[in-house]
PDB file of C-alpha atoms and ligand atoms in Angstrom:
ATOM      1  CA  MET A  24      -5.074   5.039   9.552  1.00 81.00           C
ATOM      2  CA  SER A  25      -8.364   6.312   8.217  1.00 93.00           C
ATOM      3  CA  LEU A  26     -11.374   4.391   9.540  1.00 97.00           C
ATOM      4  CA  LEU A  27     -14.111   6.347   7.783  1.00 98.00           C
ATOM      5  CA  THR A  28     -13.537   8.260   4.565  1.00 98.00           C
ATOM      6  CA  ILE A  29     -16.284  10.305   2.953  1.00 98.00           C
ATOM      7  CA  ASP A  30     -15.714  11.783  -0.466  1.00 98.00           C
ATOM      8  CA  GLY A  31     -18.185  14.112  -2.174  1.00 97.00           C
ATOM      9  CA  LEU A  32     -21.268  13.053  -0.221  1.00 98.00           C
ATOM     10  CA  ARG A  33     -24.617  14.389  -1.351  1.00 97.00           C
ATOM     11  CA  ALA A  34     -27.880  13.510   0.351  1.00 97.00           C
ATOM     12  CA  GLY A  35     -31.323  14.942   0.901  1.00 92.00           C
ATOM     13  CA  TYR A  36     -34.914  14.361   1.897  1.00 88.00           C
ATOM     14  CA  GLY A  37     -36.361  14.213  -1.597  1.00 81.00           C
ATOM     15  CA  ALA A  38     -36.669  17.863  -2.560  1.00 79.00           C
ATOM     16  CA  GLY A  39     -33.040  18.670  -3.395  1.00 85.00           C
ATOM     17  CA  ASP A  40     -29.871  17.846  -1.553  1.00 92.00           C
ATOM     18  CA  VAL A  41     -29.305  19.066   1.990  1.00 96.00           C
ATOM     19  CA  LEU A  42     -25.730  17.771   1.996  1.00 97.00           C
ATOM     20  CA  LYS A  43     -24.214  19.243  -1.122  1.00 96.00           C
ATOM     21  CA  ASP A  44     -20.602  18.171  -1.018  1.00 93.00           C
ATOM     22  CA  VAL A  45     -19.132  16.728   2.137  1.00 97.00           C
ATOM     23  CA  SER A  46     -15.693  15.156   2.294  1.00 98.00           C
ATOM     24  CA  LEU A  47     -14.039  14.205   5.554  1.00 98.00           C
ATOM     25  CA  HIS A  48     -12.200  11.427   7.287  1.00 98.00           C
ATOM     26  CA  VAL A  49     -12.003   9.960  10.763  1.00 98.00           C
ATOM     27  CA  ASP A  50      -8.958   8.017  11.838  1.00 97.00           C
ATOM     28  CA  GLU A  51      -9.049   4.880  13.955  1.00 94.00           C
ATOM     29  CA  GLY A  52      -9.716   5.920  17.581  1.00 93.00           C
ATOM     30  CA  GLU A  53     -10.011   9.597  16.701  1.00 95.00           C
ATOM     31  CA  CYS A  54     -12.737  11.992  17.837  1.00 95.00           C
ATOM     32  CA  ILE A  55     -13.745  14.647  15.327  1.00 96.00           C
ATOM     33  CA  ALA A  56     -16.205  17.457  15.968  1.00 96.00           C
ATOM     34  CA  VAL A  57     -18.775  18.574  13.418  1.00 96.00           C
ATOM     35  CA  LEU A  58     -19.916  22.120  14.077  1.00 92.00           C
ATOM     36  CA  GLY A  59     -22.241  24.509  12.333  1.00 90.00           C
ATOM     37  CA  ALA A  60     -25.332  26.666  12.662  1.00 88.00           C
ATOM     38  CA  ASN A  61     -28.908  25.389  12.862  1.00 90.00           C
ATOM     39  CA  GLY A  62     -29.822  23.715   9.622  1.00 92.00           C
ATOM     40  CA  ALA A  63     -26.219  23.414   8.400  1.00 93.00           C
ATOM     41  CA  GLY A  64     -26.672  19.681   7.872  1.00 96.00           C
ATOM     42  CA  LYS A  65     -24.974  18.158  10.936  1.00 96.00           C
ATOM     43  CA  THR A  66     -27.782  15.756  11.808  1.00 96.00           C
ATOM     44  CA  SER A  67     -28.247  14.933   8.137  1.00 97.00           C
ATOM     45  CA  LEU A  68     -24.572  14.007   7.884  1.00 98.00           C
ATOM     46  CA  LEU A  69     -24.865  11.487  10.730  1.00 98.00           C
ATOM     47  CA  ARG A  70     -28.079  10.117   9.224  1.00 97.00           C
ATOM     48  CA  ALA A  71     -26.444   9.718   5.829  1.00 98.00           C
ATOM     49  CA  ILE A  72     -23.514   7.846   7.386  1.00 98.00           C
ATOM     50  CA  SER A  73     -25.729   5.442   9.297  1.00 97.00           C
ATOM     51  CA  GLY A  74     -28.045   4.880   6.344  1.00 96.00           C
ATOM     52  CA  LEU A  75     -31.096   6.599   7.850  1.00 95.00           C
ATOM     53  CA  MET A  76     -31.048   9.072   4.989  1.00 95.00           C
ATOM     54  CA  ALA A  77     -30.582   8.187   1.319  1.00 93.00           C
ATOM     55  CA  ARG A  78     -27.256   9.220  -0.195  1.00 95.00           C
ATOM     56  CA  SER A  79     -27.500  10.508  -3.736  1.00 94.00           C
ATOM     57  CA  ALA A  80     -23.779  10.678  -4.512  1.00 95.00           C
ATOM     58  CA  GLY A  81     -20.359  10.210  -2.982  1.00 96.00           C
ATOM     59  CA  ALA A  82     -18.056   7.451  -1.860  1.00 97.00           C
ATOM     60  CA  LEU A  83     -18.046   6.229   1.726  1.00 97.00           C
ATOM     61  CA  ALA A  84     -15.455   3.758   2.916  1.00 98.00           C
ATOM     62  CA  PHE A  85     -15.297   2.210   6.359  1.00 98.00           C
ATOM     63  CA  GLY A  86     -12.403   0.042   7.440  1.00 96.00           C
ATOM     64  CA  GLY A  87     -11.196  -0.061   3.847  1.00 95.00           C
ATOM     65  CA  GLN A  88     -14.501  -1.291   2.382  1.00 96.00           C
ATOM     66  CA  ALA A  89     -17.477   0.506   0.877  1.00 97.00           C
ATOM     67  CA  LEU A  90     -20.018   1.425   3.548  1.00 98.00           C
ATOM     68  CA  PRO A  91     -23.419  -0.199   2.893  1.00 97.00           C
ATOM     69  CA  ALA A  92     -26.555   1.949   2.512  1.00 95.00           C
ATOM     70  CA  GLU A  93     -28.902  -0.006   4.807  1.00 96.00           C
ATOM     71  CA  PRO A  94     -28.960   0.994   8.516  1.00 95.00           C
ATOM     72  CA  CYS A  95     -28.820  -2.600   9.810  1.00 94.00           C
ATOM     73  CA  ARG A  96     -25.778  -3.390   7.659  1.00 96.00           C
ATOM     74  CA  VAL A  97     -24.067  -0.168   8.722  1.00 97.00           C
ATOM     75  CA  ALA A  98     -24.668  -1.116  12.381  1.00 95.00           C
ATOM     76  CA  ALA A  99     -23.333  -4.605  11.757  1.00 95.00           C
ATOM     77  CA  ARG A 100     -20.133  -3.100  10.379  1.00 96.00           C
ATOM     78  CA  GLY A 101     -19.543  -1.384  13.740  1.00 96.00           C
ATOM     79  CA  ILE A 102     -21.130   2.049  13.575  1.00 97.00           C
ATOM     80  CA  ALA A 103     -23.442   3.061  16.429  1.00 96.00           C
ATOM     81  CA  HIS A 104     -25.628   6.163  16.220  1.00 96.00           C
ATOM     82  CA  VAL A 105     -26.940   8.106  19.209  1.00 96.00           C
ATOM     83  CA  PRO A 106     -29.516  10.338  17.527  1.00 94.00           C
ATOM     84  CA  GLU A 107     -30.609  13.867  18.298  1.00 87.00           C
ATOM     85  CA  GLY A 108     -32.947  13.964  21.275  1.00 81.00           C
ATOM     86  CA  ARG A 109     -31.502  10.722  22.698  1.00 75.00           C
ATOM     87  CA  GLY A 110     -32.101   7.277  21.417  1.00 82.00           C
ATOM     88  CA  THR A 111     -33.788   5.369  24.173  1.00 92.00           C
ATOM     89  CA  ILE A 112     -36.928   3.278  23.864  1.00 94.00           C
ATOM     90  CA  PRO A 113     -39.270   5.060  26.280  1.00 93.00           C
ATOM     91  CA  GLY A 114     -41.453   2.099  27.342  1.00 95.00           C
ATOM     92  CA  LEU A 115     -38.578  -0.288  28.035  1.00 97.00           C
ATOM     93  CA  SER A 116     -36.648  -0.392  31.287  1.00 98.00           C
ATOM     94  CA  VAL A 117     -33.088   0.870  31.565  1.00 98.00           C
ATOM     95  CA  GLU A 118     -31.756  -2.679  31.553  1.00 97.00           C
ATOM     96  CA  GLU A 119     -33.924  -3.686  28.592  1.00 97.00           C
ATOM     97  CA  ASN A 120     -32.654  -0.675  26.650  1.00 97.00           C
ATOM     98  CA  LEU A 121     -29.100  -1.835  27.243  1.00 97.00           C
ATOM     99  CA  LEU A 122     -29.966  -5.355  26.090  1.00 97.00           C
ATOM    100  CA  VAL A 123     -31.495  -3.971  22.894  1.00 95.00           C
ATOM    101  CA  GLY A 124     -28.106  -2.369  22.206  1.00 93.00           C
ATOM    102  CA  ALA A 125     -26.526  -5.819  22.415  1.00 94.00           C
ATOM    103  CA  TYR A 126     -28.820  -7.424  19.844  1.00 88.00           C
ATOM    104  CA  LEU A 127     -25.920  -8.478  17.629  1.00 86.00           C
ATOM    105  CA  GLN A 128     -23.934  -9.958  20.513  1.00 88.00           C
ATOM    106  CA  LYS A 129     -24.386 -13.716  20.883  1.00 89.00           C
ATOM    107  CA  ASP A 130     -22.202 -14.311  23.949  1.00 93.00           C
ATOM    108  CA  LYS A 131     -24.491 -14.000  27.001  1.00 94.00           C
ATOM    109  CA  LYS A 132     -21.610 -13.660  29.460  1.00 96.00           C
ATOM    110  CA  GLN A 133     -20.154 -10.833  27.421  1.00 96.00           C
ATOM    111  CA  ILE A 134     -23.537  -9.086  27.444  1.00 97.00           C
ATOM    112  CA  ARG A 135     -23.643  -9.373  31.251  1.00 97.00           C
ATOM    113  CA  ARG A 136     -20.138  -7.935  31.517  1.00 97.00           C
ATOM    114  CA  ASP A 137     -21.100  -5.064  29.239  1.00 97.00           C
ATOM    115  CA  VAL A 138     -24.225  -4.286  31.275  1.00 98.00           C
ATOM    116  CA  ASP A 139     -22.120  -4.311  34.454  1.00 97.00           C
ATOM    117  CA  GLU A 140     -19.607  -2.011  32.796  1.00 95.00           C
ATOM    118  CA  ALA A 141     -22.375   0.417  31.842  1.00 96.00           C
ATOM    119  CA  PHE A 142     -23.627   0.356  35.443  1.00 97.00           C
ATOM    120  CA  ALA A 143     -20.122   0.979  36.777  1.00 95.00           C
ATOM    121  CA  ARG A 144     -19.681   3.896  34.391  1.00 93.00           C
ATOM    122  CA  PHE A 145     -23.044   5.462  35.259  1.00 94.00           C
ATOM    123  CA  PRO A 146     -24.141   4.137  38.683  1.00 95.00           C
ATOM    124  CA  VAL A 147     -27.443   5.973  38.366  1.00 95.00           C
ATOM    125  CA  LEU A 148     -28.396   3.537  35.590  1.00 97.00           C
ATOM    126  CA  GLN A 149     -27.931   0.617  37.969  1.00 98.00           C
ATOM    127  CA  ARG A 150     -30.045   2.327  40.613  1.00 98.00           C
ATOM    128  CA  TYR A 151     -32.861   2.834  38.097  1.00 98.00           C
ATOM    129  CA  ARG A 152     -32.332  -0.315  36.072  1.00 97.00           C
ATOM    130  CA  ARG A 153     -35.975  -1.383  36.353  1.00 98.00           C
ATOM    131  CA  ARG A 154     -37.409   2.063  35.613  1.00 97.00           C
ATOM    132  CA  GLN A 155     -38.786   2.838  32.195  1.00 97.00           C
ATOM    133  CA  ALA A 156     -36.466   5.056  30.170  1.00 96.00           C
ATOM    134  CA  VAL A 157     -39.242   7.647  29.892  1.00 95.00           C
ATOM    135  CA  GLN A 158     -39.073   8.175  33.646  1.00 96.00           C
ATOM    136  CA  LEU A 159     -35.418   9.205  33.579  1.00 95.00           C
ATOM    137  CA  SER A 160     -34.177  12.787  33.531  1.00 93.00           C
ATOM    138  CA  GLY A 161     -32.669  14.166  30.325  1.00 92.00           C
ATOM    139  CA  GLY A 162     -29.135  13.583  31.567  1.00 92.00           C
ATOM    140  CA  GLU A 163     -29.877  10.028  32.638  1.00 94.00           C
ATOM    141  CA  GLN A 164     -31.462   9.316  29.260  1.00 95.00           C
ATOM    142  CA  GLN A 165     -28.359  10.610  27.519  1.00 94.00           C
ATOM    143  CA  MET A 166     -26.190   8.355  29.686  1.00 94.00           C
ATOM    144  CA  LEU A 167     -28.473   5.450  28.773  1.00 96.00           C
ATOM    145  CA  ALA A 168     -28.435   6.278  25.069  1.00 96.00           C
ATOM    146  CA  ILE A 169     -24.633   6.356  25.006  1.00 95.00           C
ATOM    147  CA  SER A 170     -24.377   3.186  27.088  1.00 96.00           C
ATOM    148  CA  ARG A 171     -26.809   1.428  24.788  1.00 96.00           C
ATOM    149  CA  ALA A 172     -24.724   2.385  21.760  1.00 96.00           C
ATOM    150  CA  LEU A 173     -21.565   1.109  23.472  1.00 95.00           C
ATOM    151  CA  MET A 174     -23.205  -2.279  24.083  1.00 96.00           C
ATOM    152  CA  SER A 175     -22.632  -3.085  20.409  1.00 94.00           C
ATOM    153  CA  HIS A 176     -18.840  -2.544  20.764  1.00 94.00           C
ATOM    154  CA  PRO A 177     -18.746  -0.058  17.909  1.00 96.00           C
ATOM    155  CA  ARG A 178     -15.598   1.009  16.100  1.00 96.00           C
ATOM    156  CA  LEU A 179     -17.263   4.331  15.365  1.00 97.00           C
ATOM    157  CA  LEU A 180     -19.777   6.217  17.475  1.00 97.00           C
ATOM    158  CA  LEU A 181     -21.970   8.947  15.971  1.00 97.00           C
ATOM    159  CA  LEU A 182     -23.139  11.372  18.659  1.00 97.00           C
ATOM    160  CA  ASP A 183     -25.725  14.028  17.860  1.00 96.00           C
ATOM    161  CA  GLU A 184     -25.618  16.854  20.403  1.00 95.00           C
ATOM    162  CA  PRO A 185     -25.154  14.800  23.570  1.00 93.00           C
ATOM    163  CA  SER A 186     -25.178  17.999  25.657  1.00 93.00           C
ATOM    164  CA  PHE A 187     -28.507  19.254  24.334  1.00 91.00           C
ATOM    165  CA  GLY A 188     -30.785  20.553  27.087  1.00 90.00           C
ATOM    166  CA  LEU A 189     -28.559  19.335  29.923  1.00 92.00           C
ATOM    167  CA  ALA A 190     -27.368  21.283  32.964  1.00 91.00           C
ATOM    168  CA  PRO A 191     -23.609  22.068  32.897  1.00 91.00           C
ATOM    169  CA  LYS A 192     -22.881  19.644  35.737  1.00 91.00           C
ATOM    170  CA  ILE A 193     -24.563  16.802  33.864  1.00 91.00           C
ATOM    171  CA  VAL A 194     -22.763  17.717  30.649  1.00 93.00           C
ATOM    172  CA  SER A 195     -19.448  17.393  32.508  1.00 92.00           C
ATOM    173  CA  ALA A 196     -20.441  13.989  33.867  1.00 90.00           C
ATOM    174  CA  VAL A 197     -21.475  12.732  30.425  1.00 90.00           C
ATOM    175  CA  TYR A 198     -18.354  14.064  28.714  1.00 92.00           C
ATOM    176  CA  GLY A 199     -16.050  12.845  31.480  1.00 91.00           C
ATOM    177  CA  ALA A 200     -17.398   9.313  31.208  1.00 88.00           C
ATOM    178  CA  LEU A 201     -17.352   9.443  27.450  1.00 87.00           C
ATOM    179  CA  GLN A 202     -13.716  10.453  27.280  1.00 88.00           C
ATOM    180  CA  GLY A 203     -12.830   7.621  29.658  1.00 88.00           C
ATOM    181  CA  VAL A 204     -14.507   5.058  27.422  1.00 87.00           C
ATOM    182  CA  LEU A 205     -12.992   6.420  24.244  1.00 85.00           C
ATOM    183  CA  GLN A 206      -9.506   6.190  25.669  1.00 85.00           C
ATOM    184  CA  GLU A 207      -9.998   2.710  27.104  1.00 88.00           C
ATOM    185  CA  ARG A 208     -11.613   1.244  24.024  1.00 88.00           C
ATOM    186  CA  ARG A 209     -10.115   3.408  21.287  1.00 89.00           C
ATOM    187  CA  ILE A 210     -13.471   4.073  19.690  1.00 95.00           C
ATOM    188  CA  ALA A 211     -13.611   6.711  16.967  1.00 96.00           C
ATOM    189  CA  VAL A 212     -16.284   9.384  17.301  1.00 96.00           C
ATOM    190  CA  VAL A 213     -18.075  11.870  15.104  1.00 97.00           C
ATOM    191  CA  LEU A 214     -19.317  14.398  17.627  1.00 97.00           C
ATOM    192  CA  VAL A 215     -21.977  16.890  16.556  1.00 96.00           C
ATOM    193  CA  GLU A 216     -22.404  19.752  18.988  1.00 91.00           C
ATOM    194  CA  GLN A 217     -23.963  23.193  19.097  1.00 81.00           C
ATOM    195  CA  SER A 218     -21.346  24.248  21.599  1.00 82.00           C
ATOM    196  CA  ALA A 219     -18.112  24.645  19.672  1.00 84.00           C
ATOM    197  CA  GLU A 220     -16.137  25.080  22.887  1.00 85.00           C
ATOM    198  CA  LEU A 221     -17.338  21.832  24.367  1.00 88.00           C
ATOM    199  CA  ALA A 222     -16.877  19.795  21.211  1.00 90.00           C
ATOM    200  CA  MET A 223     -13.421  21.141  20.461  1.00 88.00           C
ATOM    201  CA  ARG A 224     -12.188  20.267  23.921  1.00 88.00           C
ATOM    202  CA  ALA A 225     -13.187  16.642  23.336  1.00 91.00           C
ATOM    203  CA  ALA A 226     -12.150  16.373  19.685  1.00 94.00           C
ATOM    204  CA  ARG A 227      -8.799  16.305  17.962  1.00 92.00           C
ATOM    205  CA  ARG A 228      -9.979  17.923  14.761  1.00 95.00           C
ATOM    206  CA  ALA A 229     -13.089  19.811  13.773  1.00 94.00           C
ATOM    207  CA  TYR A 230     -15.092  20.329  10.608  1.00 94.00           C
ATOM    208  CA  VAL A 231     -17.429  23.261  10.178  1.00 92.00           C
ATOM    209  CA  LEU A 232     -20.492  22.721   8.002  1.00 93.00           C
ATOM    210  CA  LYS A 233     -22.244  25.576   6.269  1.00 91.00           C
ATOM    211  CA  HIS A 234     -25.273  25.063   4.037  1.00 94.00           C
ATOM    212  CA  GLY A 235     -24.443  21.403   3.528  1.00 96.00           C
ATOM    213  CA  LYS A 236     -20.784  21.898   2.655  1.00 95.00           C
ATOM    214  CA  VAL A 237     -17.549  21.748   4.623  1.00 95.00           C
ATOM    215  CA  ALA A 238     -16.632  25.414   5.138  1.00 91.00           C
ATOM    216  CA  GLY A 239     -13.510  24.789   7.164  1.00 89.00           C
ATOM    217  CA  THR A 240     -11.499  22.212   9.020  1.00 91.00           C
ATOM    218  CA  GLY A 241      -8.597  22.231  11.395  1.00 91.00           C
ATOM    219  CA  ASN A 242      -6.954  21.099  14.557  1.00 92.00           C
ATOM    220  CA  ALA A 243      -9.488  21.530  17.376  1.00 90.00           C
ATOM    221  CA  ALA A 244      -7.054  22.954  19.935  1.00 88.00           C
ATOM    222  CA  GLU A 245      -5.721  25.474  17.420  1.00 87.00           C
ATOM    223  CA  MET A 246      -9.227  26.490  16.389  1.00 85.00           C
ATOM    224  CA  LEU A 247     -10.250  26.832  20.008  1.00 82.00           C
ATOM    225  CA  HIS A 248      -7.339  29.068  20.942  1.00 81.00           C
ATOM    226  CA  SER A 249      -7.038  31.210  17.827  1.00 77.00           C
ATOM    227  CA  ASP A 250      -9.430  34.164  17.714  1.00 78.00           C
ATOM    228  CA  GLU A 251      -8.786  34.499  14.007  1.00 70.00           C
ATOM    229  CA  LEU A 252      -9.673  30.887  13.204  1.00 68.00           C
ATOM    230  CA  ARG A 253     -12.681  30.953  15.486  1.00 69.00           C
ATOM    231  CA  GLN A 254     -13.948  34.039  13.746  1.00 72.00           C
ATOM    232  CA  MET A 255     -13.206  32.654  10.301  1.00 64.00           C
ATOM    233  CA  TYR A 256     -14.720  29.227  10.821  1.00 62.00           C
ATOM    234  CA  LEU A 257     -17.376  29.809  13.405  1.00 65.00           C
ATOM    235  CA  GLY A 258     -18.070  33.528  13.164  1.00 62.00           C
ATOM    236  CA  ARG A 259     -21.559  34.732  13.896  1.00 50.00           C
ATOM    237  CA  ASP A 260     -23.176  31.542  12.661  1.00 45.00           C
ATOM    238  CA  ALA A 261     -21.859  29.632  15.615  1.00 45.00           C
ATOM    239  CA  GLU A 262     -23.155  32.206  18.054  1.00 46.00           C
ATOM    240  CA  ARG A 263     -26.571  32.096  16.499  1.00 44.00           C
ATOM    241  CA  ALA A 264     -26.604  28.293  16.557  1.00 41.00           C
TER     242      ALA A 264
HETATM  243  N1  ATP B 312     -37.134  15.346   7.563  1.00 69.64           N
HETATM  244  C1  ATP B 312     -36.761  16.400   6.816  1.00 69.64           C
HETATM  245  N2  ATP B 312     -37.387  16.678   5.640  1.00 69.64           N
HETATM  246  C2  ATP B 312     -37.015  17.727   4.879  1.00 69.64           C
HETATM  247  N3  ATP B 312     -36.016  18.573   5.201  1.00 69.64           N
HETATM  248  C3  ATP B 312     -35.364  18.362   6.344  1.00 69.64           C
HETATM  249  C4  ATP B 312     -35.687  17.259   7.220  1.00 69.64           C
HETATM  250  N4  ATP B 312     -34.852  17.306   8.288  1.00 69.64           N
HETATM  251  C5  ATP B 312     -34.045  18.363   8.090  1.00 69.64           C
HETATM  252  N5  ATP B 312     -34.346  18.990   6.936  1.00 69.64           N
HETATM  253  C6  ATP B 312     -33.658  20.182   6.387  1.00 69.64           C
HETATM  254  O1  ATP B 312     -32.315  19.839   6.135  1.00 69.64           O
HETATM  255  C7  ATP B 312     -31.436  20.910   6.469  1.00 69.64           C
HETATM  256  C8  ATP B 312     -30.358  20.409   7.418  1.00 69.64           C
HETATM  257  O2  ATP B 312     -30.969  19.972   8.610  1.00 69.64           O
HETATM  258  P1  ATP B 312     -30.172  19.231   9.748  1.00 69.64           P
HETATM  259  O3  ATP B 312     -31.183  18.744  10.729  1.00 69.64           O
HETATM  260  O4  ATP B 312     -29.248  18.238   9.162  1.00 69.64           O
HETATM  261  O5  ATP B 312     -29.327  20.428  10.364  1.00 69.64           O
HETATM  262  P2  ATP B 312     -28.507  20.525  11.719  1.00 69.64           P
HETATM  263  O6  ATP B 312     -27.188  21.119  11.359  1.00 69.64           O
HETATM  264  O7  ATP B 312     -28.498  19.227  12.432  1.00 69.64           O
HETATM  265  O8  ATP B 312     -29.349  21.599  12.534  1.00 69.64           O
HETATM  266  P3  ATP B 312     -29.603  21.740  14.121  1.00 69.64           P
HETATM  267  O9  ATP B 312     -28.402  22.468  14.655  1.00 69.64           O
HETATM  268  O10 ATP B 312     -30.843  22.580  14.190  1.00 69.64           O
HETATM  269  O11 ATP B 312     -29.782  20.372  14.703  1.00 69.64           O
HETATM  270  C9  ATP B 312     -32.302  22.011   7.051  1.00 69.64           C
HETATM  271  O12 ATP B 312     -32.535  22.965   6.059  1.00 69.64           O
HETATM  272  C10 ATP B 312     -33.590  21.310   7.405  1.00 69.64           C
HETATM  273  O13 ATP B 312     -34.680  22.172   7.295  1.00 69.64           O
HETATM  274 MG1   MG B 313     -29.207  18.594  14.280  1.00 69.64          MG
END
């Protein structure tokens, strides 16, 4: 069943639309990849979904109801956004960052369980729980940003280039943990990545954005293993990205 449906989305930063016509859907518990060159509109798409960017046209439905435009209402509906460049609050400790992610959760025992779960998933976060987020390495900050988003028990997670700037070993750790959580909790994901290979291994389907429009879509495994499809959908743009 479709969890998020986007039909004819247009959005921009004031001087013309950056997203010119985007239609896609994400099923319950499904991970989709959004690929495309620099400037294709991937980050803008996530921002338009979470309400951080004004939508000028299009219909967005989430869980069968219209998706609100205000970021706090979108979050309350169960969409968590891990932005580009991580989403941690630099001056707060690791533990405080996690608690911020639980701001809608009223049950204190549940919050404690969720913090413990985050620590079990990424033991390094427990070790550094009193350190300020700014003192963490890039990989640790990414682990914290994802853990913080999971604290809100989202139905949909928006991830903007979680592998950006990380060493391959750290990328594997982050993706390994992420896939574990997604399977356990059946969270749906919109995964934006520069690396098509990486994203398509994690996702079931992929959409390719080009100049603010969906240029192609398909089954991720088929796209990954077909030279023809890779060339057609990703071509040189993906290499440049
Ligand atoms: N704050 C902004 N104000 C005006 N234009 C912007 C702003 N942010 C992005 N843009 C423009 O919107 C277009 C899409 O940018 P966006 O960041 O969504 O692309 P992207 O696919 O995420 O790129 P990247 O791979 O570099 O992260 C680009 O042409 C960019 O220059
Ligand atoms: Mg981007």
